[in-house]
Amino acid sequence: IFKGNSSAITALVIGKKDELISGCSDGLINIWNIANGQQINQLEDLETSISSLAIRKNGILISGNCNGIIKLWDIYTDKCLKFLKGHSDSVNSLVVSKNDELISGSWDKTIRIW
């Protein structure tokens, strides 16, 4: 059992170094050590709720937000590397293709390939 999330968990993904990453409705992203359940780090995206998560092959974390923005994160330096704007509503689906392309789906009824 992983305890310490401060609000509803809205997305989960496994990181490149076997971390469990949880996105929450309060905009926090928690990174957990799967082996011992301890929290490793926490990223803050307090603009809006996290609605989806994905991981690129290079370990970059991708978060989809309820405001339609996608953010790329380096989870080891706590830095947001890039913003992707294009959706007009919540980004509820994220997947990384075999070619490392990001594909997003939104409540705005669009699918985008980035």
mmCIF file of N, CA and C in Angstrom:
data_model
loop_
_atom_site.group_PDB
_atom_site.id
_atom_site.type_symbol
_atom_site.label_atom_id
_atom_site.label_comp_id
_atom_site.label_asym_id
_atom_site.label_seq_id
_atom_site.Cartn_x
_atom_site.Cartn_y
_atom_site.Cartn_z
ATOM 1 N N ILE A 1 0.854 -1.176 0.000
ATOM 2 C CA ILE A 1 0.000 0.000 0.000
ATOM 3 C C ILE A 1 0.897 1.235 0.000
ATOM 4 N N PHE A 2 0.624 2.131 -0.937
ATOM 5 C CA PHE A 2 1.365 3.391 -1.036
ATOM 6 C C PHE A 2 0.490 4.491 -0.453
ATOM 7 N N LYS A 3 0.932 5.080 0.636
ATOM 8 C CA LYS A 3 0.158 6.125 1.284
ATOM 9 C C LYS A 3 0.906 7.443 1.190
ATOM 10 N N GLY A 4 0.145 8.537 1.073
ATOM 11 C CA GLY A 4 0.768 9.844 1.040
ATOM 12 C C GLY A 4 0.195 10.764 -0.020
ATOM 13 N N ASN A 5 -0.639 10.218 -0.903
ATOM 14 C CA ASN A 5 -1.307 11.079 -1.869
ATOM 15 C C ASN A 5 -2.313 11.934 -1.116
ATOM 16 N N SER A 6 -2.380 13.213 -1.468
ATOM 17 C CA SER A 6 -3.235 14.137 -0.734
ATOM 18 C C SER A 6 -4.631 14.287 -1.340
ATOM 19 N N SER A 7 -4.841 13.720 -2.517
ATOM 20 C CA SER A 7 -6.165 13.792 -3.145
ATOM 21 C C SER A 7 -6.366 12.564 -4.019
ATOM 22 N N ALA A 8 -7.468 12.526 -4.725
ATOM 23 C CA ALA A 8 -7.811 11.372 -5.559
ATOM 24 C C ALA A 8 -6.730 11.097 -6.598
ATOM 25 N N ILE A 9 -6.400 9.824 -6.760
ATOM 26 C CA ILE A 9 -5.421 9.408 -7.762
ATOM 27 C C ILE A 9 -6.145 9.252 -9.092
ATOM 28 N N THR A 10 -5.663 9.978 -10.098
ATOM 29 C CA THR A 10 -6.349 10.018 -11.393
ATOM 30 C C THR A 10 -5.555 9.367 -12.518
ATOM 31 N N ALA A 11 -4.274 9.024 -12.271
ATOM 32 C CA ALA A 11 -3.455 8.397 -13.301
ATOM 33 C C ALA A 11 -2.279 7.684 -12.660
ATOM 34 N N LEU A 12 -1.863 6.573 -13.280
ATOM 35 C CA LEU A 12 -0.708 5.813 -12.810
ATOM 36 C C LEU A 12 0.135 5.383 -14.003
ATOM 37 N N VAL A 13 1.448 5.323 -13.800
ATOM 38 C CA VAL A 13 2.359 4.808 -14.819
ATOM 39 C C VAL A 13 3.606 4.285 -14.107
ATOM 40 N N ILE A 14 4.281 3.330 -14.737
ATOM 41 C CA ILE A 14 5.536 2.800 -14.214
ATOM 42 C C ILE A 14 6.689 3.514 -14.905
ATOM 43 N N GLY A 15 7.635 4.051 -14.118
ATOM 44 C CA GLY A 15 8.781 4.769 -14.661
ATOM 45 C C GLY A 15 9.853 3.835 -15.189
ATOM 46 N N LYS A 16 10.875 4.404 -15.789
ATOM 47 C CA LYS A 16 11.950 3.639 -16.413
ATOM 48 C C LYS A 16 12.835 2.922 -15.404
ATOM 49 N N LYS A 17 12.895 3.412 -14.181
ATOM 50 C CA LYS A 17 13.710 2.773 -13.144
ATOM 51 C C LYS A 17 12.821 2.080 -12.119
ATOM 52 N N ASP A 18 11.703 1.522 -12.607
ATOM 53 C CA ASP A 18 10.745 0.803 -11.760
ATOM 54 C C ASP A 18 10.166 1.652 -10.645
ATOM 55 N N GLU A 19 9.871 2.921 -10.966
ATOM 56 C CA GLU A 19 9.144 3.773 -10.034
ATOM 57 C C GLU A 19 7.657 3.683 -10.364
ATOM 58 N N LEU A 20 6.837 3.821 -9.353
ATOM 59 C CA LEU A 20 5.404 3.981 -9.557
ATOM 60 C C LEU A 20 5.132 5.481 -9.499
ATOM 61 N N ILE A 21 4.488 6.006 -10.528
ATOM 62 C CA ILE A 21 4.223 7.442 -10.598
ATOM 63 C C ILE A 21 2.714 7.642 -10.579
ATOM 64 N N SER A 22 2.251 8.460 -9.645
ATOM 65 C CA SER A 22 0.815 8.711 -9.515
ATOM 66 C C SER A 22 0.520 10.189 -9.749
ATOM 67 N N GLY A 23 -0.506 10.435 -10.552
ATOM 68 C CA GLY A 23 -1.001 11.786 -10.770
ATOM 69 C C GLY A 23 -2.278 11.973 -9.979
ATOM 70 N N CYS A 24 -2.461 13.160 -9.417
ATOM 71 C CA CYS A 24 -3.574 13.384 -8.504
ATOM 72 C C CYS A 24 -4.446 14.553 -8.950
ATOM 73 N N SER A 25 -5.639 14.588 -8.415
ATOM 74 C CA SER A 25 -6.598 15.630 -8.771
ATOM 75 C C SER A 25 -6.202 17.002 -8.240
ATOM 76 N N ASP A 26 -5.246 17.058 -7.303
ATOM 77 C CA ASP A 26 -4.791 18.351 -6.794
ATOM 78 C C ASP A 26 -3.591 18.896 -7.576
ATOM 79 N N GLY A 27 -3.185 18.207 -8.654
ATOM 80 C CA GLY A 27 -2.081 18.656 -9.481
ATOM 81 C C GLY A 27 -0.716 18.145 -9.060
ATOM 82 N N LEU A 28 -0.674 17.312 -8.033
ATOM 83 C CA LEU A 28 0.600 16.754 -7.592
ATOM 84 C C LEU A 28 0.890 15.448 -8.319
ATOM 85 N N ILE A 29 2.172 15.226 -8.602
ATOM 86 C CA ILE A 29 2.649 13.982 -9.187
ATOM 87 C C ILE A 29 3.641 13.395 -8.197
ATOM 88 N N ASN A 30 3.343 12.193 -7.720
ATOM 89 C CA ASN A 30 4.194 11.536 -6.728
ATOM 90 C C ASN A 30 4.963 10.399 -7.378
ATOM 91 N N ILE A 31 6.253 10.292 -7.048
ATOM 92 C CA ILE A 31 7.103 9.233 -7.556
ATOM 93 C C ILE A 31 7.475 8.336 -6.378
ATOM 94 N N TRP A 32 7.196 7.032 -6.538
ATOM 95 C CA TRP A 32 7.367 6.074 -5.453
ATOM 96 C C TRP A 32 8.384 5.001 -5.831
ATOM 97 N N ASN A 33 9.134 4.525 -4.855
ATOM 98 C CA ASN A 33 9.982 3.361 -5.018
ATOM 99 C C ASN A 33 9.081 2.137 -4.898
ATOM 100 N N ILE A 34 8.980 1.363 -5.955
ATOM 101 C CA ILE A 34 8.077 0.206 -5.942
ATOM 102 C C ILE A 34 8.526 -0.826 -4.915
ATOM 103 N N ALA A 35 9.820 -1.021 -4.764
ATOM 104 C CA ALA A 35 10.336 -2.072 -3.880
ATOM 105 C C ALA A 35 9.991 -1.845 -2.416
ATOM 106 N N ASN A 36 10.057 -0.576 -1.960
ATOM 107 C CA ASN A 36 9.836 -0.352 -0.526
ATOM 108 C C ASN A 36 8.643 0.557 -0.207
ATOM 109 N N GLY A 37 7.976 1.093 -1.237
ATOM 110 C CA GLY A 37 6.805 1.925 -1.013
ATOM 111 C C GLY A 37 7.085 3.335 -0.556
ATOM 112 N N GLN A 38 8.344 3.720 -0.512
ATOM 113 C CA GLN A 38 8.707 5.058 -0.055
ATOM 114 C C GLN A 38 8.587 6.070 -1.188
ATOM 115 N N GLN A 39 8.151 7.268 -0.839
ATOM 116 C CA GLN A 39 8.057 8.349 -1.819
ATOM 117 C C GLN A 39 9.457 8.868 -2.133
ATOM 118 N N ILE A 40 9.787 8.943 -3.426
ATOM 119 C CA ILE A 40 11.099 9.410 -3.870
ATOM 120 C C ILE A 40 11.074 10.908 -4.133
ATOM 121 N N ASN A 41 10.006 11.372 -4.746
ATOM 122 C CA ASN A 41 9.947 12.762 -5.173
ATOM 123 C C ASN A 41 8.494 13.164 -5.378
ATOM 124 N N GLN A 42 8.276 14.464 -5.509
ATOM 125 C CA GLN A 42 6.945 14.989 -5.801
ATOM 126 C C GLN A 42 7.093 16.191 -6.738
ATOM 127 N N LEU A 43 6.337 16.186 -7.815
ATOM 128 C CA LEU A 43 6.298 17.303 -8.751
ATOM 129 C C LEU A 43 4.995 18.053 -8.532
ATOM 130 N N GLU A 44 5.046 19.355 -8.691
ATOM 131 C CA GLU A 44 3.845 20.162 -8.488
ATOM 132 C C GLU A 44 3.412 20.812 -9.785
ATOM 133 N N ASP A 45 2.197 20.498 -10.191
ATOM 134 C CA ASP A 45 1.562 21.144 -11.337
ATOM 135 C C ASP A 45 0.235 21.686 -10.819
ATOM 136 N N LEU A 46 0.320 22.729 -10.047
ATOM 137 C CA LEU A 46 -0.837 23.189 -9.292
ATOM 138 C C LEU A 46 -1.840 23.998 -10.119
ATOM 139 N N GLU A 47 -1.608 24.114 -11.433
ATOM 140 C CA GLU A 47 -2.555 24.828 -12.290
ATOM 141 C C GLU A 47 -3.880 24.093 -12.408
ATOM 142 N N THR A 48 -3.815 22.757 -12.433
ATOM 143 C CA THR A 48 -5.013 21.965 -12.677
ATOM 144 C C THR A 48 -4.771 20.509 -12.318
ATOM 145 N N SER A 49 -5.804 19.726 -12.340
ATOM 146 C CA SER A 49 -5.738 18.305 -12.030
ATOM 147 C C SER A 49 -4.975 17.528 -13.106
ATOM 148 N N ILE A 50 -4.241 16.510 -12.678
ATOM 149 C CA ILE A 50 -3.580 15.590 -13.604
ATOM 150 C C ILE A 50 -4.635 14.578 -14.059
ATOM 151 N N SER A 51 -4.765 14.397 -15.368
ATOM 152 C CA SER A 51 -5.785 13.468 -15.875
ATOM 153 C C SER A 51 -5.198 12.256 -16.578
ATOM 154 N N SER A 52 -3.902 12.280 -16.924
ATOM 155 C CA SER A 52 -3.271 11.127 -17.576
ATOM 156 C C SER A 52 -1.753 11.245 -17.462
ATOM 157 N N LEU A 53 -1.094 10.090 -17.570
ATOM 158 C CA LEU A 53 0.364 10.030 -17.501
ATOM 159 C C LEU A 53 0.885 9.032 -18.526
ATOM 160 N N ALA A 54 2.106 9.274 -19.007
ATOM 161 C CA ALA A 54 2.815 8.332 -19.877
ATOM 162 C C ALA A 54 4.307 8.560 -19.686
ATOM 163 N N ILE A 55 5.122 7.598 -20.155
ATOM 164 C CA ILE A 55 6.578 7.697 -20.073
ATOM 165 C C ILE A 55 7.158 7.485 -21.464
ATOM 166 N N ARG A 56 8.080 8.372 -21.858
ATOM 167 C CA ARG A 56 8.804 8.192 -23.120
ATOM 168 C C ARG A 56 9.959 7.211 -22.906
ATOM 169 N N LYS A 57 10.521 6.715 -23.997
ATOM 170 C CA LYS A 57 11.626 5.755 -23.922
ATOM 171 C C LYS A 57 12.826 6.317 -23.180
ATOM 172 N N ASN A 58 13.035 7.624 -23.251
ATOM 173 C CA ASN A 58 14.174 8.250 -22.575
ATOM 174 C C ASN A 58 13.900 8.556 -21.101
ATOM 175 N N GLY A 59 12.739 8.154 -20.586
ATOM 176 C CA GLY A 59 12.406 8.349 -19.181
ATOM 177 C C GLY A 59 11.682 9.641 -18.872
ATOM 178 N N ILE A 60 11.436 10.459 -19.876
ATOM 179 C CA ILE A 60 10.703 11.714 -19.657
ATOM 180 C C ILE A 60 9.242 11.387 -19.346
ATOM 181 N N LEU A 61 8.733 11.975 -18.268
ATOM 182 C CA LEU A 61 7.341 11.801 -17.864
ATOM 183 C C LEU A 61 6.465 12.786 -18.617
ATOM 184 N N ILE A 62 5.304 12.332 -19.051
ATOM 185 C CA ILE A 62 4.340 13.190 -19.741
ATOM 186 C C ILE A 62 3.060 13.205 -18.919
ATOM 187 N N SER A 63 2.562 14.412 -18.640
ATOM 188 C CA SER A 63 1.302 14.527 -17.909
ATOM 189 C C SER A 63 0.273 15.250 -18.768
ATOM 190 N N GLY A 64 -0.926 14.694 -18.795
ATOM 191 C CA GLY A 64 -2.057 15.353 -19.431
ATOM 192 C C GLY A 64 -2.893 15.996 -18.353
ATOM 193 N N ASN A 65 -3.345 17.221 -18.605
ATOM 194 C CA ASN A 65 -4.049 17.981 -17.578
ATOM 195 C C ASN A 65 -5.498 18.249 -17.971
ATOM 196 N N CYS A 66 -6.288 18.594 -16.977
ATOM 197 C CA CYS A 66 -7.700 18.904 -17.209
ATOM 198 C C CYS A 66 -7.904 20.205 -17.971
ATOM 199 N N ASN A 67 -6.873 21.041 -18.063
ATOM 200 C CA ASN A 67 -7.000 22.292 -18.810
ATOM 201 C C ASN A 67 -6.573 22.144 -20.272
ATOM 202 N N GLY A 68 -6.291 20.908 -20.714
ATOM 203 C CA GLY A 68 -5.943 20.646 -22.105
ATOM 204 C C GLY A 68 -4.467 20.746 -22.420
ATOM 205 N N ILE A 69 -3.639 21.034 -21.425
ATOM 206 C CA ILE A 69 -2.202 21.181 -21.647
ATOM 207 C C ILE A 69 -1.489 19.872 -21.307
ATOM 208 N N ILE A 70 -0.478 19.552 -22.107
ATOM 209 C CA ILE A 70 0.381 18.404 -21.870
ATOM 210 C C ILE A 70 1.742 18.951 -21.446
ATOM 211 N N LYS A 71 2.323 18.337 -20.414
ATOM 212 C CA LYS A 71 3.632 18.778 -19.941
ATOM 213 C C LYS A 71 4.601 17.605 -19.945
ATOM 214 N N LEU A 72 5.853 17.896 -20.303
ATOM 215 C CA LEU A 72 6.931 16.923 -20.269
ATOM 216 C C LEU A 72 7.844 17.271 -19.113
ATOM 217 N N TRP A 73 8.175 16.262 -18.288
ATOM 218 C CA TRP A 73 8.906 16.457 -17.045
ATOM 219 C C TRP A 73 10.161 15.601 -16.979
ATOM 220 N N ASP A 74 11.203 16.133 -16.377
ATOM 221 C CA ASP A 74 12.343 15.350 -15.940
ATOM 222 C C ASP A 74 12.103 15.084 -14.458
ATOM 223 N N ILE A 75 11.773 13.852 -14.114
ATOM 224 C CA ILE A 75 11.372 13.558 -12.734
ATOM 225 C C ILE A 75 12.551 13.557 -11.765
ATOM 226 N N TYR A 76 13.770 13.601 -12.283
ATOM 227 C CA TYR A 76 14.937 13.587 -11.403
ATOM 228 C C TYR A 76 15.459 14.986 -11.102
ATOM 229 N N THR A 77 15.067 15.968 -11.919
ATOM 230 C CA THR A 77 15.478 17.354 -11.659
ATOM 231 C C THR A 77 14.286 18.229 -11.285
ATOM 232 N N ASP A 78 13.090 17.666 -11.284
ATOM 233 C CA ASP A 78 11.847 18.375 -10.947
ATOM 234 C C ASP A 78 11.489 19.462 -11.960
ATOM 235 N N LYS A 79 12.048 19.404 -13.151
ATOM 236 C CA LYS A 79 11.818 20.476 -14.120
ATOM 237 C C LYS A 79 10.783 20.092 -15.156
ATOM 238 N N CYS A 80 9.896 21.047 -15.429
ATOM 239 C CA CYS A 80 8.986 20.915 -16.561
ATOM 240 C C CYS A 80 9.773 21.354 -17.788
ATOM 241 N N LEU A 81 9.950 20.455 -18.741
ATOM 242 C CA LEU A 81 10.796 20.700 -19.897
ATOM 243 C C LEU A 81 10.062 21.370 -21.049
ATOM 244 N N LYS A 82 8.761 21.088 -21.172
ATOM 245 C CA LYS A 82 8.025 21.591 -22.328
ATOM 246 C C LYS A 82 6.526 21.553 -22.064
ATOM 247 N N PHE A 83 5.813 22.504 -22.672
ATOM 248 C CA PHE A 83 4.353 22.541 -22.671
ATOM 249 C C PHE A 83 3.881 22.255 -24.088
ATOM 250 N N LEU A 84 2.858 21.443 -24.220
ATOM 251 C CA LEU A 84 2.233 21.207 -25.517
ATOM 252 C C LEU A 84 0.785 21.680 -25.428
ATOM 253 N N LYS A 85 0.432 22.630 -26.258
ATOM 254 C CA LYS A 85 -0.923 23.171 -26.258
ATOM 255 C C LYS A 85 -1.569 22.845 -27.589
ATOM 256 N N GLY A 86 -2.802 22.409 -27.544
ATOM 257 C CA GLY A 86 -3.526 22.062 -28.752
ATOM 258 C C GLY A 86 -4.926 21.571 -28.452
ATOM 259 N N HIS A 87 -5.089 20.921 -27.324
ATOM 260 C CA HIS A 87 -6.409 20.454 -26.918
ATOM 261 C C HIS A 87 -7.170 21.592 -26.225
ATOM 262 N N SER A 88 -8.479 21.569 -26.359
ATOM 263 C CA SER A 88 -9.311 22.587 -25.730
ATOM 264 C C SER A 88 -10.050 22.063 -24.494
ATOM 265 N N ASP A 89 -9.797 20.806 -24.142
ATOM 266 C CA ASP A 89 -10.435 20.213 -22.963
ATOM 267 C C ASP A 89 -9.473 19.190 -22.363
ATOM 268 N N SER A 90 -9.892 18.518 -21.329
ATOM 269 C CA SER A 90 -9.063 17.600 -20.565
ATOM 270 C C SER A 90 -8.379 16.548 -21.448
ATOM 271 N N VAL A 91 -7.086 16.329 -21.202
ATOM 272 C CA VAL A 91 -6.318 15.299 -21.908
ATOM 273 C C VAL A 91 -6.391 14.032 -21.059
ATOM 274 N N ASN A 92 -7.267 13.112 -21.443
ATOM 275 C CA ASN A 92 -7.539 11.925 -20.631
ATOM 276 C C ASN A 92 -6.834 10.677 -21.102
ATOM 277 N N SER A 93 -6.157 10.737 -22.250
ATOM 278 C CA SER A 93 -5.446 9.573 -22.760
ATOM 279 C C SER A 93 -4.102 10.002 -23.316
ATOM 280 N N LEU A 94 -3.067 9.287 -22.921
ATOM 281 C CA LEU A 94 -1.726 9.504 -23.457
ATOM 282 C C LEU A 94 -1.105 8.145 -23.723
ATOM 283 N N VAL A 95 -0.425 8.024 -24.850
ATOM 284 C CA VAL A 95 0.314 6.806 -25.164
ATOM 285 C C VAL A 95 1.542 7.207 -25.972
ATOM 286 N N VAL A 96 2.619 6.463 -25.786
ATOM 287 C CA VAL A 96 3.833 6.681 -26.556
ATOM 288 C C VAL A 96 3.963 5.506 -27.525
ATOM 289 N N SER A 97 4.083 5.811 -28.811
ATOM 290 C CA SER A 97 4.152 4.771 -29.837
ATOM 291 C C SER A 97 5.512 4.080 -29.830
ATOM 292 N N LYS A 98 5.627 3.010 -30.604
ATOM 293 C CA LYS A 98 6.903 2.296 -30.742
ATOM 294 C C LYS A 98 7.981 3.210 -31.311
ATOM 295 N N ASN A 99 7.572 4.209 -32.087
ATOM 296 C CA ASN A 99 8.513 5.179 -32.671
ATOM 297 C C ASN A 99 8.763 6.360 -31.744
ATOM 298 N N ASP A 100 8.289 6.283 -30.510
ATOM 299 C CA ASP A 100 8.449 7.317 -29.487
ATOM 300 C C ASP A 100 7.665 8.587 -29.799
ATOM 301 N N GLU A 101 6.604 8.466 -30.593
ATOM 302 C CA GLU A 101 5.705 9.600 -30.825
ATOM 303 C C GLU A 101 4.672 9.634 -29.714
ATOM 304 N N LEU A 102 4.313 10.818 -29.297
ATOM 305 C CA LEU A 102 3.282 10.989 -28.286
ATOM 306 C C LEU A 102 1.937 11.125 -28.969
ATOM 307 N N ILE A 103 0.950 10.370 -28.480
ATOM 308 C CA ILE A 103 -0.415 10.445 -28.991
ATOM 309 C C ILE A 103 -1.313 10.771 -27.811
ATOM 310 N N SER A 104 -2.169 11.781 -27.999
ATOM 311 C CA SER A 104 -3.050 12.209 -26.911
ATOM 312 C C SER A 104 -4.501 12.196 -27.368
ATOM 313 N N GLY A 105 -5.383 11.884 -26.436
ATOM 314 C CA GLY A 105 -6.824 11.928 -26.663
ATOM 315 C C GLY A 105 -7.458 12.831 -25.621
ATOM 316 N N SER A 106 -8.496 13.547 -26.037
ATOM 317 C CA SER A 106 -9.079 14.557 -25.158
ATOM 318 C C SER A 106 -10.599 14.505 -25.179
ATOM 319 N N TRP A 107 -11.181 15.123 -24.152
ATOM 320 C CA TRP A 107 -12.628 15.317 -24.123
ATOM 321 C C TRP A 107 -13.075 16.267 -25.223
ATOM 322 N N ASP A 108 -12.147 16.946 -25.875
ATOM 323 C CA ASP A 108 -12.518 17.822 -26.996
ATOM 324 C C ASP A 108 -12.791 17.015 -28.271
ATOM 325 N N LYS A 109 -12.764 15.672 -28.139
ATOM 326 C CA LYS A 109 -13.101 14.733 -29.214
ATOM 327 C C LYS A 109 -12.046 14.690 -30.309
ATOM 328 N N THR A 110 -10.780 15.020 -29.958
ATOM 329 C CA THR A 110 -9.699 14.939 -30.928
ATOM 330 C C THR A 110 -8.607 14.019 -30.404
ATOM 331 N N ILE A 111 -7.883 13.424 -31.360
ATOM 332 C CA ILE A 111 -6.673 12.678 -31.097
ATOM 333 C C ILE A 111 -5.564 13.428 -31.795
ATOM 334 N N ARG A 112 -4.458 13.644 -31.108
ATOM 335 C CA ARG A 112 -3.337 14.390 -31.702
ATOM 336 C C ARG A 112 -2.073 13.561 -31.610
ATOM 337 N N ILE A 113 -1.270 13.628 -32.661
ATOM 338 C CA ILE A 113 0.051 13.004 -32.677
ATOM 339 C C ILE A 113 1.064 14.141 -32.636
ATOM 340 N N TRP A 114 1.957 14.070 -31.655
ATOM 341 C CA TRP A 114 2.924 15.147 -31.431
ATOM 342 C C TRP A 114 4.313 14.698 -31.876
#
